[in-house]
mmCIF file of C-alpha atoms in Angstrom:
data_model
loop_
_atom_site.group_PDB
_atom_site.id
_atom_site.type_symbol
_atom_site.label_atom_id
_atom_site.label_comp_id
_atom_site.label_asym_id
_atom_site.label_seq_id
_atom_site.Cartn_x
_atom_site.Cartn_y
_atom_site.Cartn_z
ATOM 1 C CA UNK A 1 -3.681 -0.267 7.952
ATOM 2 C CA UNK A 2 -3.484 -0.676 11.443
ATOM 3 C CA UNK A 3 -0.436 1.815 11.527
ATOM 4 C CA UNK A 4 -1.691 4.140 9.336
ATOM 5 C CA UNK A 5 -5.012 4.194 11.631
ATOM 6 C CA UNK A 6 -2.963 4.998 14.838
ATOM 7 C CA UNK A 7 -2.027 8.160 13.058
ATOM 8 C CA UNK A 8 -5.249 9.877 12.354
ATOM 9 C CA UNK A 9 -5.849 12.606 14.193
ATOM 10 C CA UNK A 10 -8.748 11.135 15.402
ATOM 11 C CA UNK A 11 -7.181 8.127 17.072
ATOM 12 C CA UNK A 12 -5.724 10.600 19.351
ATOM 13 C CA UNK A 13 -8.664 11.201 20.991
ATOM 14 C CA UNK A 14 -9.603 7.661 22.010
ATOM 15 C CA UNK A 15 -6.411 6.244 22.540
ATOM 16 C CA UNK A 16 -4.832 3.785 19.891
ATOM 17 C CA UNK A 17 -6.329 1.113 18.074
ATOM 18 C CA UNK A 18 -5.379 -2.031 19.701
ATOM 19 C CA UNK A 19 -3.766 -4.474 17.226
ATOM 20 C CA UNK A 20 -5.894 -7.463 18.775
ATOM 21 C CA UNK A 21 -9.712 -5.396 18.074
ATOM 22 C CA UNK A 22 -8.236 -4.065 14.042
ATOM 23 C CA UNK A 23 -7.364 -8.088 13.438
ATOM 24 C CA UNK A 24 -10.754 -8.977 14.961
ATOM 25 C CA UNK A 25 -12.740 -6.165 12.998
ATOM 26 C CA UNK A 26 -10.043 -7.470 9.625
ATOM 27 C CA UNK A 27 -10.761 -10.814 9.736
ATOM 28 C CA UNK A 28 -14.555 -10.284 10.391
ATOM 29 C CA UNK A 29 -14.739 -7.740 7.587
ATOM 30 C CA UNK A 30 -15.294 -4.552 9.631
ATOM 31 C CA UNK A 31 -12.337 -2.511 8.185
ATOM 32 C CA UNK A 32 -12.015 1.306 7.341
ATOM 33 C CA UNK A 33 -13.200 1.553 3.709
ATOM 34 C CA UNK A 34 -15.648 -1.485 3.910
ATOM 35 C CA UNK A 35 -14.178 -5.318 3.966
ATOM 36 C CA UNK A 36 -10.645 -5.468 2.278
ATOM 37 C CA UNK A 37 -11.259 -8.380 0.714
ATOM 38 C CA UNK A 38 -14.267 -7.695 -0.963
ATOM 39 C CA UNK A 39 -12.601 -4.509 -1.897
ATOM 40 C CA UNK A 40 -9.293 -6.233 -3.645
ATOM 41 C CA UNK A 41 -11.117 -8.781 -5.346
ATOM 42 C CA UNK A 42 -13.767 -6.374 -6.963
ATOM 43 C CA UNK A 43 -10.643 -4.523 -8.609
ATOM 44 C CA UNK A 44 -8.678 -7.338 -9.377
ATOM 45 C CA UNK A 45 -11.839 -8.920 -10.755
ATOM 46 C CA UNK A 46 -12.230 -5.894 -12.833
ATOM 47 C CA UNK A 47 -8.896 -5.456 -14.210
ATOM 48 C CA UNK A 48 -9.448 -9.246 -15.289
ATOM 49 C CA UNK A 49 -12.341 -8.217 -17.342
ATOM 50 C CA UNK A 50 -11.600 -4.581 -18.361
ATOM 51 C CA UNK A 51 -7.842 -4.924 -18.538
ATOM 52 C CA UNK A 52 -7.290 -1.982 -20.812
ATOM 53 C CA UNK A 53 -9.616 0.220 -17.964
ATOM 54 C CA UNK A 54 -7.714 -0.768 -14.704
ATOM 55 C CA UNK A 55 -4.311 -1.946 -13.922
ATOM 56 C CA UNK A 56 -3.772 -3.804 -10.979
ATOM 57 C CA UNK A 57 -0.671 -4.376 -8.891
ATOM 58 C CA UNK A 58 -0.141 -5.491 -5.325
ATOM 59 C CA UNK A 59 2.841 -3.872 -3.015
ATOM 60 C CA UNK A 60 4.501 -7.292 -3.292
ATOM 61 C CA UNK A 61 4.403 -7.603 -6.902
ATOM 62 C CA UNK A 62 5.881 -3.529 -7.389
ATOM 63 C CA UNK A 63 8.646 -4.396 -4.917
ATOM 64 C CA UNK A 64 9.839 -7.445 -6.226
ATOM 65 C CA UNK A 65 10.641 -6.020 -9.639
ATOM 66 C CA UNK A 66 9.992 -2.679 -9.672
ATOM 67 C CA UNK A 67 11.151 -1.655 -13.343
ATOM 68 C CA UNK A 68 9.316 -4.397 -14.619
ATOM 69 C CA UNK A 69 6.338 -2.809 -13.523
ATOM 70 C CA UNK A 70 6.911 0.595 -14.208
ATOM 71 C CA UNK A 71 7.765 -0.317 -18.051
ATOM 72 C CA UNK A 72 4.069 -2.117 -17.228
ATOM 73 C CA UNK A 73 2.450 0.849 -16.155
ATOM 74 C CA UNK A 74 3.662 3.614 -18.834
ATOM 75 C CA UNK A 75 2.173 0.978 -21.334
ATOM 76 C CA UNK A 76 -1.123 0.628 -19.656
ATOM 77 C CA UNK A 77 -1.274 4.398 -19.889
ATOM 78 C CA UNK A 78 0.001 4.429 -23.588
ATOM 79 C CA UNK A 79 3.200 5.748 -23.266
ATOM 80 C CA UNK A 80 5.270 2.660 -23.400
ATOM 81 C CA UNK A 81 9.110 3.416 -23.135
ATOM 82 C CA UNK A 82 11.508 2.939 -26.050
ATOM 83 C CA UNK A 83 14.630 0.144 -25.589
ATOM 84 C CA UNK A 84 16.885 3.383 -25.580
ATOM 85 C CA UNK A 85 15.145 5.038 -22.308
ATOM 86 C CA UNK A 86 16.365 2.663 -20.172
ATOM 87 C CA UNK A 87 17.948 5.602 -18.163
ATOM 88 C CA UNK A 88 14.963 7.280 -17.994
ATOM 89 C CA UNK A 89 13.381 4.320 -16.643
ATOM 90 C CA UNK A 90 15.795 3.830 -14.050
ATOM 91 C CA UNK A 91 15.660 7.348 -13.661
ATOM 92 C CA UNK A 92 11.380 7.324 -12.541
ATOM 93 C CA UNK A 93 12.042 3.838 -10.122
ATOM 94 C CA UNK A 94 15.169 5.839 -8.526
ATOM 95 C CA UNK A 95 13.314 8.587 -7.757
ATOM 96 C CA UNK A 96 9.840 7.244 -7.185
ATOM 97 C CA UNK A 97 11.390 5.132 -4.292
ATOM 98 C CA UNK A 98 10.390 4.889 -0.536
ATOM 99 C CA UNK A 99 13.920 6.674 0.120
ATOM 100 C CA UNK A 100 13.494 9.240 -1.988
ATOM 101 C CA UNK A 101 9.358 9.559 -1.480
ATOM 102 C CA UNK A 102 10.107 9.546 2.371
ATOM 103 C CA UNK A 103 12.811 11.477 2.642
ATOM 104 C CA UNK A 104 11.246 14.870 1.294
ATOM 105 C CA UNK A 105 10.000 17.210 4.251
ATOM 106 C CA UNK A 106 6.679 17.528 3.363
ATOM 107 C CA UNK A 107 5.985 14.015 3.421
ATOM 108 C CA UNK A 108 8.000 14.005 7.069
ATOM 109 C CA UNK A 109 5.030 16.830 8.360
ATOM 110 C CA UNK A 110 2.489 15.325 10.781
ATOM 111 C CA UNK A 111 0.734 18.275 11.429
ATOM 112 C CA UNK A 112 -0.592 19.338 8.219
ATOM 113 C CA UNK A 113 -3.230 22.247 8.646
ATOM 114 C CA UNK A 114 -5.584 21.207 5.798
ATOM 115 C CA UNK A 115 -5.232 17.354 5.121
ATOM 116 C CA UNK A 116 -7.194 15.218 8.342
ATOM 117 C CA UNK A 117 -4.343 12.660 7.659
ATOM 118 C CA UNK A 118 -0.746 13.231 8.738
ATOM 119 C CA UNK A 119 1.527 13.220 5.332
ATOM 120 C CA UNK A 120 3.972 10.419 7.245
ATOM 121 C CA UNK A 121 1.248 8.074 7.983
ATOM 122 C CA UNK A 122 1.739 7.272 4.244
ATOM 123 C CA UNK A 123 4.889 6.292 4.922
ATOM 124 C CA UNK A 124 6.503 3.705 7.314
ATOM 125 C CA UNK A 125 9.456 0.627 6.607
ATOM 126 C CA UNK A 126 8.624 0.531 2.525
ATOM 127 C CA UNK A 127 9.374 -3.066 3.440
ATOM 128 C CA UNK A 128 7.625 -6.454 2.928
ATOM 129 C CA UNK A 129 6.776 -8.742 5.665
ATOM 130 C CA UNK A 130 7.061 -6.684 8.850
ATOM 131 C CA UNK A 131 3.801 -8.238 10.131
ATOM 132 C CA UNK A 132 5.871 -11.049 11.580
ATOM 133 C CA UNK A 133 7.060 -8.539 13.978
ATOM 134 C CA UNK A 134 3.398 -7.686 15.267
ATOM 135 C CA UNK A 135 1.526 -10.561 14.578
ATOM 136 C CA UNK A 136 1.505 -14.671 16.249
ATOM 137 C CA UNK A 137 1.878 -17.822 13.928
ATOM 138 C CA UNK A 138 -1.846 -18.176 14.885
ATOM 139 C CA UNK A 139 -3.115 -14.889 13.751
ATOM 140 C CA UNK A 140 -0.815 -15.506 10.470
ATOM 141 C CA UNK A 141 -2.237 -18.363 9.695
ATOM 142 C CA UNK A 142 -5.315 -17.121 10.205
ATOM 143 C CA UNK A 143 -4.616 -14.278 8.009
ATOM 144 C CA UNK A 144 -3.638 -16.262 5.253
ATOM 145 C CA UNK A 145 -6.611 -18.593 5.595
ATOM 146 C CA UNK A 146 -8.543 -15.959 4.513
ATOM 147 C CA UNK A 147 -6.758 -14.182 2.151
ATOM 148 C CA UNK A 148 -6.120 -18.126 0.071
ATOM 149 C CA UNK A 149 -10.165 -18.248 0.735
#
């Protein structure tokens, strides 16, 4: 969040957001789009007891077995795939990934006239765990703290 922040438009006109003030406003629950926390648990809370209403995934869970979940999500949305469309299967994760998804121009653009939100802000490493390159063991721990809370 913190990177997609420092792309808005508007950051431009008051400088970045230093990392130290967005872990200080995370951790405290002042966050764009209310307190993440609150807002994760409410849907994953939800999917618990409406399971058939919302399907819930996090980035970790999509990455680490991607078809998997894709096979998950066409069933959720009652179009389950057959045994013989594995290919077709393969076919959506292939081109529904960050290389692909990235790699198109429009999604490149950072000016776009109509959309507050530069296109690329969307998209970054596609990676898991690049935190440890911006955050201490401290502010990890921290992190976690709260998120095991």
């Amino acid at each position: 969040m913190w990177h997609f922040t420092n792309k808005w438009k508007a950051v431009d006109q008051d400088g970045p957001w230093h990392i130290e003030e967005a872990i200080e406003k995370f951790c405290s629950g002042v966050f764009p789009g209310g307190p993440y926390y609150d807002h994760v648990m409410g849907f994953k809370n939800a999917s618990l007891e409406k399971p058939k209403n919302i399907f819930f995934i996090t980035y970790e869970e999509l990455i680490k077995d991607t078809k998997i979940h894709v096979k998950r999500l066409a069933e959720f949305l009652g179009f389950p795939f057959m045994n013989h469309e594995e290919e077709e299967v393969d076919e959506i994760v292939k081109n529904c990934s960050f290389d692909i998804l990235s790699s198109y121009a429009v999604n490149k653009f950072e000016d776009p006239s109509w959309f507050k939100v530069p296109y690329n802000s969307f998209f970054r490493q596609g990676a898991v765990g690049d935190y440890k390159n911006y955050l201490d063991a401290k502010t990890i721990e921290r992190i976690d703290a709260l998120t095991r809370d």
